[in-house]
Coordinates of C-alpha atoms in Angstrom, one line a residue:
X1 CA 103.3 66.3 40.7
X2 CA 101.8 64.2 37.9
X3 CA 103.2 64.2 34.7
X4 CA 100.9 62.7 32.5
X5 CA 100.8 65.1 29.6
X6 CA 98.8 63.7 26.7
X7 CA 95.2 63.4 26.2
X8 CA 93.7 61.7 23.3
X9 CA 89.9 61.2 22.8
X10 CA 88.7 59.2 19.9
X11 CA 86.8 56.2 19.2
X12 CA 87.5 55.8 15.2
X13 CA 90.5 54.6 13.5
X14 CA 91.2 57.8 11.8
X15 CA 91.5 61.3 13.0
X16 CA 87.8 62.5 13.6
X17 CA 85.7 65.5 14.7
X18 CA 85.7 64.4 18.4
X19 CA 89.5 64.2 18.8
X20 CA 91.7 66.1 21.1
X21 CA 95.3 65.7 21.5
X22 CA 97.4 67.4 23.8
X23 CA 101.1 67.2 24.7
X24 CA 103.6 68.7 26.7
X25 CA 107.2 69.2 26.6
X26 CA 109.1 70.3 29.3
X27 CA 112.2 72.7 29.8
X28 CA 115.8 71.1 29.8
X29 CA 119.0 71.5 31.9
X30 CA 122.4 70.8 30.3
X31 CA 124.2 69.3 33.3
X32 CA 127.6 68.6 31.8
X33 CA 129.3 68.6 28.4
X34 CA 127.5 71.7 26.9
X35 CA 128.2 73.5 24.6
X36 CA 130.1 70.6 23.1
X37 CA 126.9 69.2 21.6
X38 CA 127.4 71.3 18.4
X39 CA 130.9 70.4 18.1
X40 CA 130.7 66.5 18.0
X41 CA 131.0 66.4 21.9
X42 CA 129.2 64.5 24.6
X43 CA 126.5 66.0 26.9
X44 CA 124.3 64.9 29.9
X45 CA 121.1 66.8 30.2
X46 CA 117.5 66.3 31.8
X47 CA 114.0 67.4 31.6
X48 CA 112.9 70.0 34.1
X49 CA 109.5 69.5 35.4
X50 CA 109.3 73.1 37.0
X51 CA 108.5 74.8 33.5
X52 CA 106.8 73.1 30.3
X53 CA 105.0 74.2 27.1
X54 CA 101.7 72.4 25.7
X55 CA 100.3 72.2 22.5
X56 CA 96.6 71.2 21.8
X57 CA 95.6 69.8 18.4
X58 CA 91.9 69.7 17.5
X59 CA 90.6 68.6 14.1
X60 CA 88.9 71.4 12.0
X61 CA 87.7 72.4 8.4
X62 CA 91.0 74.4 7.7
X63 CA 94.2 74.2 9.1
X64 CA 94.5 76.9 11.7
X65 CA 97.5 78.1 13.9
X66 CA 95.9 80.0 16.8
X67 CA 98.2 82.9 18.2
X68 CA 98.7 83.1 22.1
X69 CA 96.9 85.9 23.6
X70 CA 100.0 86.9 25.4
X71 CA 102.9 85.6 23.5
X72 CA 101.7 86.5 20.1
X73 CA 100.1 89.9 21.1
X74 CA 99.4 92.4 18.4
X75 CA 97.1 94.8 20.3
X76 CA 98.6 97.3 22.8
X77 CA 97.4 100.1 25.2
X78 CA 99.9 102.5 23.5
X79 CA 103.1 103.1 21.6
X80 CA 105.0 102.8 25.1
X81 CA 103.3 99.5 25.8
X82 CA 104.3 98.2 22.4
X83 CA 107.9 99.3 22.9
X84 CA 108.0 97.8 26.3
X85 CA 106.8 94.6 25.1
X86 CA 109.0 94.3 22.3
X87 CA 112.1 95.4 24.5
X88 CA 111.0 92.6 27.0
X89 CA 109.6 89.9 24.8
X90 CA 111.1 90.4 21.4
X91 CA 109.1 90.2 18.0
X92 CA 108.4 86.8 17.9
X93 CA 105.9 84.3 19.7
X94 CA 105.3 80.6 19.0
X95 CA 103.0 80.6 15.8
X96 CA 106.2 80.7 13.6
X97 CA 107.4 77.6 15.5
X98 CA 104.2 75.9 14.9
X99 CA 104.0 76.8 11.4
X100 CA 107.7 75.5 10.8
X101 CA 107.0 72.1 12.5
X102 CA 104.4 71.5 10.3
X103 CA 106.6 72.1 7.4
X104 CA 109.4 70.1 8.4
X105 CA 106.9 67.2 9.5
X106 CA 105.3 67.3 6.3
X107 CA 108.3 67.4 4.1
X108 CA 109.8 64.5 6.1
X109 CA 106.9 62.2 5.8
X110 CA 106.8 63.0 2.1
X111 CA 110.6 62.4 1.5
X112 CA 110.2 58.9 3.5
X113 CA 107.2 57.6 1.9
X114 CA 104.7 58.2 5.0
X115 CA 101.4 58.7 3.8
X116 CA 99.4 61.4 6.0
X117 CA 95.8 60.4 6.1
X118 CA 93.4 62.5 7.7
X119 CA 91.9 66.1 7.9
X120 CA 92.9 69.5 9.0
X121 CA 93.5 70.7 12.5
X122 CA 93.9 73.8 14.7
X123 CA 96.9 74.1 16.6
X124 CA 97.2 76.1 19.9
X125 CA 99.7 76.3 22.5
X126 CA 100.8 77.6 26.2
X127 CA 103.9 77.7 27.7
X128 CA 105.2 79.1 31.4
X129 CA 108.8 78.7 30.5
X130 CA 110.5 82.0 31.4
X131 CA 112.0 83.9 28.2
X132 CA 116.0 84.4 27.8
X133 CA 116.5 82.0 30.4
X134 CA 118.4 79.2 28.2
X135 CA 115.8 76.5 29.3
X136 CA 114.8 75.7 25.8
X137 CA 111.6 77.2 25.4
X138 CA 111.1 77.4 21.9
X139 CA 112.1 73.8 21.2
X140 CA 109.7 72.9 23.9
X141 CA 106.8 74.2 22.0
X142 CA 107.9 72.6 18.7
X143 CA 108.4 69.2 20.4
X144 CA 105.0 69.2 21.8
X145 CA 103.5 70.0 18.4
X146 CA 105.5 67.4 16.7
X147 CA 104.0 64.9 19.4
X148 CA 100.7 66.2 18.5
X149 CA 101.0 65.6 14.7
X150 CA 102.5 62.2 15.3
X151 CA 99.5 61.1 17.0
X152 CA 96.9 62.9 14.8
X153 CA 98.1 61.1 11.7
X154 CA 98.9 58.1 13.5
X155 CA 102.6 57.8 12.2
X156 CA 104.6 57.5 15.7
X157 CA 105.6 54.2 15.0
X158 CA 107.0 55.4 11.6
X159 CA 109.1 58.2 12.8
X160 CA 112.4 57.2 14.4
X161 CA 112.7 58.4 18.0
X162 CA 116.2 59.1 17.1
X163 CA 115.3 61.2 14.5
X164 CA 112.5 63.4 16.3
X165 CA 115.1 65.9 17.8
X166 CA 116.5 66.6 14.1
X167 CA 113.1 67.2 13.0
X168 CA 112.8 69.8 15.9
X169 CA 116.0 71.3 14.9
X170 CA 115.3 71.8 11.6
X171 CA 112.1 73.6 12.4
X172 CA 113.9 75.9 14.3
X173 CA 116.8 76.4 11.7
X174 CA 113.8 77.1 9.4
X175 CA 113.4 80.4 11.5
X176 CA 117.2 81.2 11.6
X177 CA 117.6 79.7 15.4
X178 CA 121.1 78.5 15.9
X179 CA 121.2 75.6 18.3
X180 CA 122.3 72.0 18.8
X181 CA 120.6 68.7 19.2
X182 CA 121.0 68.3 23.1
X183 CA 118.3 70.3 24.1
X184 CA 115.8 68.8 21.6
X185 CA 117.1 65.1 22.7
X186 CA 116.4 65.7 26.2
X187 CA 112.8 66.9 25.4
X188 CA 111.9 64.1 23.0
X189 CA 113.3 61.5 25.5
X190 CA 112.7 63.0 28.9
X191 CA 114.5 61.8 32.0
X192 CA 118.4 61.9 32.6
X193 CA 120.0 61.4 29.0
X194 CA 123.9 60.9 28.2
X195 CA 124.6 61.8 24.6
X196 CA 127.4 61.1 22.4
X197 CA 127.6 63.2 19.2
X198 CA 130.9 61.9 18.1
X199 CA 131.6 62.8 14.2
X200 CA 131.5 59.1 13.6
X201 CA 127.8 58.8 14.7
X202 CA 126.6 61.9 13.5
X203 CA 128.1 61.3 9.8
X204 CA 127.2 57.6 9.7
X205 CA 123.7 57.8 11.6
X206 CA 122.6 61.5 11.0
X207 CA 122.1 61.8 14.9
X208 CA 124.1 60.8 18.3
X209 CA 124.0 57.9 20.7
X210 CA 121.4 58.5 23.4
X211 CA 121.6 56.7 26.4
X212 CA 119.2 57.1 29.4
X213 CA 120.1 57.3 32.8
X214 CA 118.1 56.6 36.1
X215 CA 117.0 60.2 37.3
X216 CA 117.6 58.8 40.9
X217 CA 121.3 58.8 40.2
X218 CA 120.8 62.8 40.2
X219 CA 121.5 64.5 43.7
X220 CA 119.3 67.5 44.9
X221 CA 119.7 70.2 42.4
X222 CA 118.6 73.9 42.2
X223 CA 117.8 76.4 39.6
X224 CA 118.9 80.2 39.5
X225 CA 117.3 82.5 37.0
X226 CA 116.6 86.3 36.8
X227 CA 113.0 87.8 36.5
X228 CA 114.4 90.3 33.7
X229 CA 117.4 88.9 32.1
X230 CA 118.1 91.8 30.0
X231 CA 121.6 91.5 30.3
X232 CA 122.1 88.1 29.1
X233 CA 125.4 88.4 26.8
X234 CA 124.8 90.7 23.8
X235 CA 128.2 90.4 22.2
X236 CA 128.5 88.0 19.5
X237 CA 130.5 85.0 20.0
X238 CA 133.6 84.1 17.6
X239 CA 133.9 80.5 19.1
X240 CA 132.3 78.7 16.4
X241 CA 134.6 80.5 13.7
X242 CA 137.6 79.8 15.8
X243 CA 136.7 76.2 16.1
X244 CA 136.0 76.0 12.2
X245 CA 139.5 77.9 11.6
X246 CA 141.4 75.0 13.7
X247 CA 142.0 77.0 16.8
X248 CA 143.9 74.9 19.1
X249 CA 142.8 76.2 22.4
X250 CA 139.1 76.0 21.3
X251 CA 139.6 72.7 20.0
X252 CA 141.4 71.4 23.0
X253 CA 139.0 73.2 25.2
X254 CA 135.9 71.7 23.6
X255 CA 137.5 68.0 23.8
X256 CA 137.9 68.6 27.7
X257 CA 134.2 70.1 27.9
X258 CA 132.9 66.8 26.1
X259 CA 135.3 64.6 28.1
X260 CA 133.9 66.3 31.2
X261 CA 130.4 64.5 30.3
X262 CA 131.9 61.2 30.1
X263 CA 133.7 61.6 33.6
X264 CA 130.2 62.9 34.8
X265 CA 128.2 59.8 33.6
X266 CA 130.9 57.5 35.8
X267 CA 130.5 59.9 38.7
X268 CA 126.7 59.8 38.5
X269 CA 126.5 56.0 38.4
X270 CA 129.0 55.8 41.2
X271 CA 127.2 58.5 43.0
X272 CA 130.5 60.3 43.2
X273 CA 128.8 63.9 44.0
X274 CA 132.0 65.6 45.1
X275 CA 133.4 64.8 41.5
X276 CA 130.2 65.8 40.1
X277 CA 130.6 69.3 41.6
X278 CA 134.1 69.7 40.6
X279 CA 133.0 68.6 36.9
X280 CA 130.3 71.3 37.0
X281 CA 132.6 73.9 38.1
X282 CA 135.1 72.9 35.5
X283 CA 132.5 72.9 32.7
X284 CA 131.5 76.7 33.3
X285 CA 135.2 77.7 34.0
X286 CA 136.1 76.1 30.5
X287 CA 133.1 78.0 28.8
X288 CA 134.1 81.3 30.3
X289 CA 137.8 81.0 29.0
X290 CA 136.5 80.4 25.5
X291 CA 133.6 82.7 25.4
X292 CA 134.8 85.8 27.4
X293 CA 132.8 87.7 29.9
X294 CA 131.5 90.3 27.4
X295 CA 129.6 87.3 25.7
X296 CA 128.4 85.7 28.8
X297 CA 127.2 89.0 30.3
X298 CA 127.3 90.4 33.5
X299 CA 124.1 88.8 35.2
X300 CA 124.7 85.5 34.1
X301 CA 128.2 85.5 35.8
X302 CA 126.6 86.8 38.8
X303 CA 124.3 83.9 39.1
X304 CA 127.2 81.7 39.0
X305 CA 129.1 83.7 41.5
X306 CA 126.2 83.9 43.8
X307 CA 126.3 80.0 44.1
X308 CA 130.1 79.9 44.2
X309 CA 130.2 82.3 47.1
X310 CA 128.3 79.7 49.3
X311 CA 130.4 76.9 48.2
X312 CA 128.0 75.5 45.9
X313 CA 128.9 74.0 42.2
X314 CA 127.2 76.1 39.4
X315 CA 127.0 76.1 35.6
X316 CA 124.8 77.4 32.9
X317 CA 122.0 75.2 32.0
X318 CA 122.4 76.3 28.4
X319 CA 124.0 79.4 26.8
X320 CA 122.9 81.6 29.6
X321 CA 119.8 83.1 31.3
X322 CA 119.7 80.4 34.1
X323 CA 122.1 78.3 36.2
X324 CA 122.0 75.0 37.7
X325 CA 123.4 74.6 40.9
X326 CA 124.5 71.7 43.5
X327 CA 124.9 72.3 47.2
X328 CA 127.3 69.6 48.4
X329 CA 126.7 70.6 52.0
X330 CA 123.1 70.0 52.3
X331 CA 120.3 72.1 53.5
X332 CA 122.3 74.4 55.5
X333 CA 124.0 75.3 52.2
X334 CA 120.6 75.7 50.7
X335 CA 119.7 78.1 53.0
X336 CA 122.7 80.2 52.7
X337 CA 122.2 80.1 48.9
X338 CA 118.3 81.1 49.3
X339 CA 119.6 84.1 51.3
X340 CA 122.2 85.1 48.7
X341 CA 119.8 84.7 45.7
X342 CA 117.3 86.9 47.7
X343 CA 119.7 89.8 48.4
X344 CA 121.0 89.4 44.6
X345 CA 117.5 89.7 43.3
X346 CA 117.6 86.1 41.6
X347 CA 114.8 83.6 41.6
X348 CA 115.8 80.1 43.3
X349 CA 113.6 76.9 43.0
X350 CA 114.5 73.3 43.6
X351 CA 114.8 71.3 40.7
X352 CA 112.3 68.5 39.7
X353 CA 113.5 66.2 37.0
X354 CA 110.9 64.6 34.8
X355 CA 111.0 61.1 34.1
X356 CA 111.3 59.5 30.5
X357 CA 108.5 61.0 28.0
X358 CA 108.7 57.7 25.8
X359 CA 105.4 55.8 25.6
X360 CA 105.2 52.0 24.7
X361 CA 105.2 52.6 20.9
X362 CA 108.5 54.7 21.2
X363 CA 109.8 51.9 23.3
X364 CA 109.0 49.4 21.0
X365 CA 110.5 51.3 18.0
X366 CA 113.9 51.9 20.0
X367 CA 114.0 48.0 20.9
X368 CA 113.7 47.0 17.6
X369 CA 116.9 48.9 16.4

């Protein structure tokens, strides 16, 4: 599958009426260490080629944010249709995400003395990332839009690669979305990334230390998700507050989860896949102990259980909604997993990992640090 995701048509040195810019940003899978990224921990994540969001920027007389015909639906066949739509899709589409990153991008450039020279534009988006699956669908839209803005205003070389995940997160925080940096790092960098969010780095640099790993180190992986993840855990978690309150169990568990990512990076480099399987299972077990079954939700728990019943390793890709699975037994075990998922009503897909998303300008910025 071809992953070239940007199209820039221009013949002039400044934004012009014939310029069209398009970027894709892919879903992400948290392989190990999540959710320690929001607790000064460590994680390993990768870009998931199965699903993506795309954003298109076209110069225009005014700034226009175009609603998506499906995801920003405002016309309904009936009241029943409206209610069904809200129950399944929620109240918000992608328009607010595009508006938020425009604001955050503008403010960042203004605060850092970066001149934005050029006209106005129209932004539109599309996405095939399933909703409520913990695959970072919202941040994918924001990431793709940020890349469009960087290229439209020709300031990619002036906005540090390490800072871009923060900008994406800031845009989401504008909208009350609670998340960590892990997903945004994976989507900005692409490929397979080891991330260290230790307090020392975060307080000194404002971001973590991000180390790309070769995607060939990964064994074959699979994704399980539910077509309608209505029970994705409805009970509010107290883990964050308990961590802030100094709860020893939570603090020690988070440290262990972070160490799982550190051990996992070694296991991947050494291609010790039996160790990787153990770490994946341990990661989920610790999450379950910290958050509890009511928070995680019965469908999420069953997706993990379906994989484990056939001897596969499994854990959440994020906070719930989808599960990443490793079958150390090979094709015969995958076949058993396929049958089990079909019986349980879950969707199973082989995972495709997207290589690095960084272009020559980005790599030059990183090499000049």
